[in-house]
Short mmCIF file of C-alpha atoms in Angstrom, two decimals:
data_model
loop_
_atom_site.label_atom_id
_atom_site.label_comp_id
_atom_site.label_asym_id
_atom_site.label_seq_id
_atom_site.Cartn_x
_atom_site.Cartn_y
_atom_site.Cartn_z
CA MET C 16 0.00 0.05 0.02
CA VAL C 17 1.30 3.51 -0.90
CA MET C 18 1.50 5.73 2.19
CA MET C 19 0.67 9.42 1.78
CA MET C 20 2.90 12.06 3.26
CA PRO C 21 1.39 15.02 5.14
CA ASN C 22 1.13 18.21 3.00
CA VAL C 23 3.12 20.42 5.53
CA SER C 24 5.42 19.33 8.29
CA VAL C 25 7.49 21.79 10.44
CA LEU C 26 10.67 21.07 12.36
CA ASN C 27 12.21 23.62 14.69
CA VAL C 28 15.82 24.55 14.31
CA ASN C 29 17.18 25.21 17.82
CA LEU C 30 20.53 26.91 18.61
CA TYR C 31 21.71 26.52 22.21
CA GLY C 32 18.18 25.22 22.99
CA GLU C 33 16.31 28.27 21.58
CA THR C 34 14.16 27.96 18.40
CA ILE C 35 15.65 30.27 15.83
CA GLY C 36 14.05 29.03 12.75
CA THR C 37 12.12 26.43 10.96
CA LEU C 38 12.30 23.76 8.28
CA THR C 39 9.01 23.31 6.59
CA ASN C 40 8.07 20.64 4.21
CA VAL C 41 5.79 22.55 1.95
CA GLY C 42 4.63 19.59 -0.08
CA GLY C 43 5.99 17.74 -3.18
CA ASP C 44 8.96 16.92 -1.02
CA ARG C 45 10.16 20.55 -0.98
CA THR C 46 11.57 21.96 2.08
CA LEU C 47 11.99 25.77 3.10
CA PHE C 48 14.09 27.21 5.84
CA ALA C 49 13.08 30.56 7.52
CA PHE C 50 14.46 32.25 10.44
CA THR C 51 12.02 33.42 13.23
CA ASP C 52 11.11 37.09 13.75
CA ALA C 53 12.67 37.05 17.19
CA TYR C 54 15.95 35.85 15.99
CA ILE C 55 16.10 38.42 13.05
CA ASN C 56 15.26 41.11 15.47
CA ASP C 57 17.88 40.19 18.13
CA THR C 58 20.80 42.39 17.72
CA ASN C 59 22.83 40.07 20.03
CA ARG C 60 21.68 36.85 18.20
CA PRO C 61 24.16 33.99 18.10
CA THR C 62 25.79 33.01 14.79
CA LEU C 63 24.20 30.09 13.14
CA GLY C 64 26.61 30.24 10.24
CA LEU C 65 28.83 32.42 8.07
CA SER C 66 26.80 31.41 4.92
CA PHE C 67 23.87 33.24 6.59
CA LYS C 68 25.58 36.65 6.30
CA ASP C 69 25.77 38.65 3.21
CA GLU C 70 28.86 40.64 1.96
CA PHE C 71 28.19 43.44 4.41
CA GLY C 72 27.74 41.11 7.46
CA THR C 73 23.82 41.47 7.36
CA LEU C 74 21.80 38.51 8.24
CA THR C 75 20.33 36.89 5.09
CA THR C 76 16.70 36.02 5.43
CA ASP C 77 15.35 35.04 1.96
CA PHE C 78 16.06 31.46 0.88
CA ARG C 79 14.78 29.39 -1.95
CA ASN C 80 13.20 25.85 -1.28
CA TYR C 81 15.06 22.61 -2.04
CA GLN C 82 13.80 19.33 -3.64
CA THR C 83 14.14 16.21 -1.54
CA ARG C 84 17.23 17.49 0.11
CA VAL C 85 17.59 20.37 2.54
CA MET C 86 19.74 23.27 2.06
CA PRO C 87 23.49 22.35 2.20
CA PHE C 88 24.04 23.88 5.66
CA PHE C 89 21.56 21.54 7.16
CA SER C 90 22.54 18.68 4.99
CA ASN C 91 26.08 18.75 6.23
CA LEU C 92 24.79 18.05 9.63
CA LEU C 93 23.98 14.58 8.37
CA PRO C 94 26.16 11.41 7.78
CA GLU C 95 27.51 10.39 4.51
CA GLY C 96 27.59 7.20 2.54
CA HIS C 97 27.21 3.70 4.13
CA LEU C 98 26.77 5.36 7.70
CA ARG C 99 23.71 7.32 6.44
CA LYS C 100 22.10 4.32 5.02
CA TYR C 101 22.87 2.44 8.09
CA LEU C 102 21.31 5.12 10.21
CA ALA C 103 18.40 5.75 7.94
CA GLU C 104 17.59 2.07 8.12
CA ARG C 105 17.78 1.86 11.83
CA ALA C 106 15.44 4.90 12.11
CA ALA C 107 12.97 3.55 9.18
CA VAL C 108 13.62 6.72 7.16
CA ASN C 109 14.50 6.91 3.48
CA PRO C 110 18.06 8.23 3.35
CA GLU C 111 17.52 10.47 0.33
CA ARG C 112 14.78 12.45 2.12
CA GLU C 113 16.91 14.66 4.32
CA PHE C 114 13.95 16.47 6.04
CA TYR C 115 12.86 13.23 7.57
CA LEU C 116 16.40 12.13 8.39
CA LEU C 117 17.07 15.35 10.34
CA TRP C 118 13.83 14.69 12.16
CA ALA C 119 15.19 11.22 13.22
CA LEU C 120 18.77 12.27 13.99
CA GLY C 121 18.21 15.82 15.23
CA ASN C 122 18.94 15.38 18.77
CA ASP C 123 22.61 14.83 18.39
CA LEU C 124 23.99 16.66 15.64
CA PRO C 125 27.52 18.35 15.45
CA GLY C 126 27.70 21.80 17.22
CA ALA C 127 24.86 23.62 19.21
CA ILE C 128 22.01 22.76 16.71
CA THR C 129 19.27 20.37 17.54
CA ILE C 130 16.29 19.88 15.16
CA THR C 131 13.01 18.62 16.74
CA PRO C 132 9.35 18.37 15.60
CA ALA C 133 7.18 21.69 16.05
CA ASP C 134 4.48 21.36 18.83
CA GLY C 135 1.81 18.87 17.88
CA GLU C 136 3.58 17.31 15.01
CA MET C 137 3.64 13.52 14.74
CA TRP C 138 5.93 11.28 13.00
CA PRO C 139 5.24 11.25 9.28
CA VAL C 140 2.92 8.38 8.14
CA ASP C 141 5.45 6.70 5.84
CA ILE C 142 7.83 6.19 8.83
CA ASP C 143 6.94 2.98 10.46
CA GLU C 144 6.25 4.34 13.93
CA ASP C 145 4.95 0.86 14.98
CA ARG C 146 8.25 -0.72 14.00
CA ILE C 147 10.07 1.94 16.06
CA ARG C 148 7.71 1.28 18.89
CA ARG C 149 8.19 -2.64 18.48
CA ASN C 150 11.94 -2.22 18.45
CA ASP C 151 12.68 0.96 20.39
CA ASP C 152 16.54 -0.01 20.25
CA HIS C 153 16.55 0.85 16.55
CA HIS C 154 15.44 4.37 16.97
CA GLU C 155 17.80 4.87 19.94
CA ASN C 156 20.69 3.47 17.84
CA ALA C 157 19.80 6.03 15.20
CA LEU C 158 20.02 8.88 17.65
CA ARG C 159 23.11 7.73 19.29
CA PHE C 160 25.03 7.28 16.09
CA SER C 161 24.13 10.40 14.30
CA LEU C 162 27.35 12.31 13.94
CA ALA C 163 28.26 13.38 10.29
CA GLY C 164 31.11 11.42 8.77
CA VAL C 165 31.85 8.38 6.61
CA GLN C 166 33.89 6.33 8.78
CA LEU C 167 31.84 4.55 11.49
CA LYS C 168 31.77 6.78 14.34
CA PHE C 169 29.93 6.65 17.61
CA SER C 170 29.11 9.30 20.22
CA ALA C 171 30.26 7.73 23.44
CA ILE C 172 30.71 8.58 27.16
CA THR C 173 33.19 7.43 29.60
CA ASP C 174 31.70 4.85 32.12
CA ALA C 175 32.46 4.76 35.88
CA ALA C 176 34.95 1.95 35.32
CA GLY C 177 36.87 4.13 32.85
CA GLY C 178 36.01 2.18 29.87
CA LEU C 179 33.79 3.57 26.81
CA THR C 180 30.39 2.79 26.30
CA ILE C 181 27.65 4.00 23.72
CA PRO C 182 25.18 5.98 25.43
CA ALA C 183 21.82 4.17 25.45
CA THR C 184 19.59 7.21 24.96
CA GLY C 185 21.97 8.71 22.35
CA ALA C 186 22.00 12.35 23.63
CA GLY C 187 25.28 13.54 23.08
CA GLY C 188 28.18 11.67 24.57
CA SER C 189 31.54 13.55 25.12
CA TRP C 190 33.77 11.33 22.87
CA ILE C 191 33.70 10.06 19.19
CA VAL C 192 34.77 6.51 18.86
CA LYS C 193 36.21 5.67 15.37
CA LEU C 194 36.50 1.91 14.60
CA PRO C 195 38.65 0.03 12.43
CA SER C 196 38.19 0.36 8.67
CA ARG C 197 36.98 -2.29 6.43
CA GLU C 198 39.19 -1.13 3.52
CA TYR C 199 42.43 -0.23 5.08
CA ASP C 200 44.52 -1.75 7.86
CA GLY C 201 45.63 0.06 11.09
CA VAL C 202 43.56 3.36 10.45
CA PRO C 203 42.93 3.93 14.27
CA GLU C 204 46.75 3.46 14.80
CA ASN C 205 47.52 5.75 12.04
CA GLU C 206 45.15 8.55 12.98
CA PHE C 207 46.34 8.29 16.71
CA SER C 208 49.90 8.61 15.75
CA MET C 209 49.24 11.47 13.40
CA MET C 210 47.23 13.40 15.90
CA LYS C 211 49.79 12.73 18.72
CA LEU C 212 52.69 13.99 16.37
CA ALA C 213 50.50 17.23 15.78
CA ALA C 214 49.98 17.74 19.54
CA MET C 215 53.66 17.29 20.24
CA MET C 216 54.48 19.92 17.86
CA GLY C 217 52.09 22.38 19.62
CA MET C 218 48.86 22.23 17.32
CA ASN C 219 45.59 22.40 19.08
CA VAL C 220 44.43 18.97 19.26
CA PRO C 221 41.49 17.66 21.57
CA ALA C 222 42.31 14.86 24.13
CA ILE C 223 42.74 11.65 22.16
CA ASP C 224 43.45 7.77 22.91
CA LEU C 225 43.83 4.45 21.40
CA VAL C 226 41.60 1.96 23.27
CA SER C 227 40.98 -1.88 22.92
CA LEU C 228 37.68 -2.80 21.35
CA ASP C 229 37.18 -4.79 24.36
CA ALA C 230 36.73 -1.72 26.58
CA ILE C 231 33.85 -0.50 24.25
CA LYS C 232 30.46 -1.80 24.74
CA ASN C 233 27.78 -2.21 22.06
CA VAL C 234 30.03 -2.11 19.05
CA PRO C 235 28.70 -3.94 15.91
CA ALA C 236 29.06 -7.56 15.79
CA GLY C 237 32.30 -8.77 14.07
CA ILE C 238 34.03 -5.45 14.18
CA GLU C 239 36.92 -7.01 16.17
CA GLN C 240 37.88 -9.00 13.01
CA LEU C 241 38.99 -5.64 11.47
CA GLY C 242 41.35 -4.73 14.23
CA LYS C 243 41.88 -4.75 17.87
CA ASP C 244 41.75 -1.05 18.71
CA ALA C 245 39.59 2.01 18.22
CA PHE C 246 40.73 5.74 17.98
CA VAL C 247 38.85 7.95 20.29
CA ILE C 248 38.77 11.90 20.33
CA GLU C 249 37.17 14.17 22.81
CA ARG C 250 34.32 16.20 21.20
CA PHE C 251 35.19 19.81 21.17
CA ASP C 252 31.45 20.70 20.50
CA ARG C 253 30.43 19.50 23.82
CA LEU C 254 31.13 20.89 27.45
CA PRO C 255 31.75 18.75 30.54
CA GLY C 256 28.27 19.56 32.10
CA GLY C 257 26.57 18.51 28.75
CA GLY C 258 26.28 21.86 27.09
CA ARG C 259 26.96 22.47 23.45
CA VAL C 260 29.51 24.58 21.60
CA HIS C 261 28.54 25.65 18.07
CA ILE C 262 30.67 24.60 15.05
CA GLU C 263 30.52 24.64 11.47
CA ASP C 264 32.52 22.99 8.70
CA PHE C 265 33.60 24.66 5.42
CA ALA C 266 31.27 22.70 3.45
CA GLN C 267 28.51 24.45 5.48
CA ILE C 268 30.41 27.86 5.04
CA PHE C 269 30.82 27.59 1.26
CA GLY C 270 27.16 26.19 0.97
CA VAL C 271 28.49 22.91 -0.73
CA TYR C 272 26.74 19.61 -0.48
CA ALA C 273 29.08 16.86 1.04
CA GLU C 274 29.47 15.03 -2.43
CA ARG C 275 31.35 18.26 -3.42
CA LYS C 276 33.71 18.62 -0.64
CA TYR C 277 36.77 17.78 -2.70
CA LYS C 278 35.69 19.80 -5.81
CA GLN C 279 34.54 23.27 -4.52
CA ALA C 280 37.00 25.93 -3.18
CA SER C 281 40.73 25.59 -2.39
CA MET C 282 43.01 26.02 0.67
CA ARG C 283 43.48 29.59 -0.13
CA ASN C 284 39.75 30.11 -0.04
CA ILE C 285 39.70 28.78 3.36
CA ALA C 286 42.49 30.86 4.44
CA GLN C 287 40.65 33.95 3.14
CA VAL C 288 37.76 33.11 5.40
CA ILE C 289 39.90 32.58 8.32
CA ALA C 290 41.90 35.89 7.63
CA ALA C 291 38.47 37.83 7.41
CA GLU C 292 36.55 36.08 10.40
CA GLY C 293 39.35 34.87 12.59
CA SER C 294 42.56 36.01 14.29
CA THR C 295 46.24 36.07 13.25
CA GLU C 296 46.78 33.15 15.66
CA ASP C 297 44.12 31.03 13.71
CA LEU C 298 45.72 31.84 10.41
CA VAL C 299 49.23 30.87 11.73
CA GLU C 300 47.54 27.55 13.06
CA PHE C 301 46.02 26.92 9.77
CA VAL C 302 49.17 27.15 7.86
CA ARG C 303 50.89 24.90 10.52
CA ARG C 304 48.23 22.28 10.02
CA LEU C 305 48.41 22.70 6.28
CA THR C 306 52.18 22.13 6.14
CA PHE C 307 51.99 19.17 8.48
CA SER C 308 49.36 17.51 6.48
CA MET C 309 51.53 17.86 3.19
CA ILE C 310 54.46 16.26 5.15
CA ILE C 311 52.57 13.36 6.37
CA GLY C 312 50.90 12.82 3.15
CA ASN C 313 47.18 13.45 4.25
CA GLY C 314 45.20 13.35 1.07
CA ASP C 315 41.82 13.67 3.12
CA MET C 316 41.99 17.36 3.51
CA HIS C 317 38.50 18.32 2.21
CA LEU C 318 36.08 20.97 3.09
CA LYS C 319 34.45 18.97 6.01
CA ASN C 320 37.85 18.39 7.76
CA TRP C 321 38.22 22.14 8.54
CA SER C 322 35.83 23.59 10.93
CA LEU C 323 35.17 26.92 12.87
CA ILE C 324 34.08 27.13 16.35
CA TYR C 325 32.06 29.77 18.27
CA PRO C 326 33.47 30.07 21.71
CA ASP C 327 31.49 33.28 22.74
CA ARG C 328 28.47 32.23 20.44
CA ARG C 329 29.02 35.08 18.00
CA HIS C 330 32.67 35.17 16.68
CA VAL C 331 34.72 32.36 15.09
CA SER C 332 38.09 30.75 15.92
CA LEU C 333 39.70 27.90 14.06
CA ALA C 334 38.31 24.67 15.56
CA PRO C 335 40.70 22.12 17.18
CA ALA C 336 42.29 19.68 14.72
CA TYR C 337 40.84 16.36 13.66
CA ASP C 338 40.99 13.67 11.07
CA PHE C 339 44.88 13.81 10.56
CA VAL C 340 45.71 10.60 8.76
CA SER C 341 48.52 9.70 6.39
CA THR C 342 46.70 8.23 3.41
CA ILE C 343 49.97 7.92 1.39
CA PRO C 344 50.30 4.21 2.66
CA TYR C 345 46.89 3.28 1.30
CA LEU C 346 46.69 5.60 -1.69
CA PRO C 347 50.22 6.20 -2.97
CA GLU C 348 49.13 8.41 -5.98
CA ASP C 349 46.98 10.68 -3.65
CA GLY C 350 46.81 14.43 -3.63
CA THR C 351 45.74 16.99 -0.94
CA GLY C 352 41.99 16.61 -1.77
CA LEU C 353 41.85 20.46 -2.41
CA ASN C 354 44.13 22.77 -4.44
CA ILE C 355 46.65 24.58 -2.34
CA SER C 356 46.40 27.55 -4.66
CA ARG C 357 47.00 25.93 -8.01
CA SER C 358 47.70 22.54 -7.46
CA LYS C 359 46.79 19.50 -5.24
CA ALA C 360 49.88 17.50 -5.82
CA PHE C 361 52.11 16.77 -2.88
CA THR C 362 55.07 17.18 -5.23
CA ASP C 363 54.02 20.78 -6.22
CA PHE C 364 54.10 21.97 -2.50
CA ASN C 365 56.98 24.22 -2.68
CA VAL C 366 57.93 27.92 -1.78
CA ASP C 367 56.48 29.08 -5.09
CA GLU C 368 52.99 27.43 -4.47
CA LEU C 369 52.95 28.53 -0.84
CA SER C 370 53.82 32.16 -1.92
CA HIS C 371 51.13 32.09 -4.65
CA PHE C 372 48.74 30.76 -1.87
CA ALA C 373 49.63 33.73 0.38
CA VAL C 374 49.34 36.39 -2.24
CA LYS C 375 45.92 35.10 -3.87
CA ALA C 376 44.43 34.77 -0.32
CA ALA C 377 45.82 38.23 0.68
CA ILE C 378 47.66 37.11 3.63
CA PRO C 379 51.33 38.04 4.59
CA LYS C 380 53.83 35.89 2.61
CA LYS C 381 56.49 36.17 5.18
CA MET C 382 54.18 34.85 8.06
CA VAL C 383 53.18 32.04 5.74
CA LEU C 384 56.70 31.08 4.92
CA ASP C 385 57.97 31.55 8.43
CA THR C 386 55.29 29.32 9.79
CA ALA C 387 56.00 26.59 7.19
CA ARG C 388 59.66 26.80 8.18
CA ASP C 389 58.94 26.43 11.96
CA THR C 390 56.66 23.52 11.16
CA ILE C 391 59.06 21.65 9.12
CA ALA C 392 61.61 22.11 11.90
CA ALA C 393 59.33 21.06 14.74
CA PHE C 394 58.32 17.95 12.56
CA GLN C 395 61.85 16.95 11.88
CA GLU C 396 62.72 17.04 15.55
CA THR C 397 59.52 15.24 16.66
CA TRP C 398 59.60 12.68 14.10
CA ALA C 399 63.40 11.84 14.90
CA ASN C 400 62.59 11.55 18.52
CA GLU C 401 59.08 9.99 18.69
CA ALA C 402 58.12 8.22 15.49
CA ALA C 403 59.29 4.92 16.68
CA ASN C 404 57.43 5.10 19.94
CA LEU C 405 53.99 5.61 18.19
CA PRO C 406 51.64 2.67 17.39
CA MET C 407 51.60 3.31 13.58
CA SER C 408 52.72 0.12 11.56
CA ARG C 409 56.17 -0.06 10.04
CA ASP C 410 54.48 0.09 6.61
CA VAL C 411 52.99 3.56 7.57
CA ARG C 412 56.14 4.90 9.06
CA THR C 413 58.23 3.72 6.00
CA ALA C 414 55.60 5.32 3.61
CA ILE C 415 55.75 8.69 5.26
CA GLU C 416 59.63 8.73 5.44
CA GLY C 417 59.58 7.95 1.81
CA HIS C 418 56.88 10.53 1.02
CA MET C 419 58.87 13.32 2.79
CA THR C 420 61.63 13.19 0.22
CA THR C 421 59.14 13.88 -2.50
CA VAL C 422 57.85 17.31 -0.97
CA PRO C 423 59.97 20.06 -2.30
CA ILE C 424 59.58 22.50 0.61
CA MET C 425 61.27 20.04 2.88
CA ASP C 426 64.50 20.83 1.26
CA GLU C 427 63.74 24.43 0.51
CA LEU C 428 62.70 25.47 4.01
CA GLY C 429 64.08 22.41 6.08
#
């Protein structure tokens, strides 16, 4: 039997627990976002996102509707790929119908946003509410596993015994648990090692750990066949008391759907935004992370792996680092994911490319080159003293050491 969808359904978009807008299904699977009058008229309103400001810094309030999908800002709050399909199945929601997926997953989204049904709204009739009621664990799993990303990640909390567990109710644990990859060996050990190196070099890295799968409860059956450890990282969008800190990634900032995260914008475009909206310290940190990623051969530097954070709810800083992985051991022909300025090839990362990056981004060239030089020196010292002590495999270490010799700036500034 064909189920009929309601003509109009409304979801509240909440920021720090206050409703600031609505997502409305206006029929024909079209969705429209609108701010509330109270938010528009609030001169001290918290910032939802940079994409909602025009070139003069004025709040944008006129939006078009979107078919099947929601606008990119909200779409990027949702998981991608296999994880999206997995969560959608658990919540009995069609993965392509993003309005309803937000409805199902809206209590544990990245940052300070929650999305909840408006007063009096019931679940849409084509979502099998009886099935959810019969097996409530399906729905809870959807809520607890709702963080955006491709690799299987879980929102987790530390339990009283010091291990990690997936929260039964799903409302925002303080850690992200990243399980072994089905495609590539040793990814948790790789990521832990790269993140640890970055922290040793002075970059802003959240608390991290590498934990045995035996210490994590409720992981999917059979996952231990892929590896023995998981990488865990503290959520920087959550506070110890359960409060939320707002963040947005650069796919949201540039209004790009997740599947375009490698194809729109460049590193210099990101730098331009940071220079305009952040501080000099943010810009230095960005160049430091960029240089580090080139040295280790991190080819996964797409728009969703750079984020801004709102510590005071209104103004941005560069969010702490995440997703540092050396991809070279798995994809030897990899590039950076995004152009630095003109090229995305590691072998083109030289003083000339970095100078072009600085000039086109309208940021001080001397600061950029000095930061790159200092980063190279810090990396060489830290690698020499610590690489052998980190849990990355010998193959990963060998691949990185071979890769370093192909990155021209290592000789030019090293």
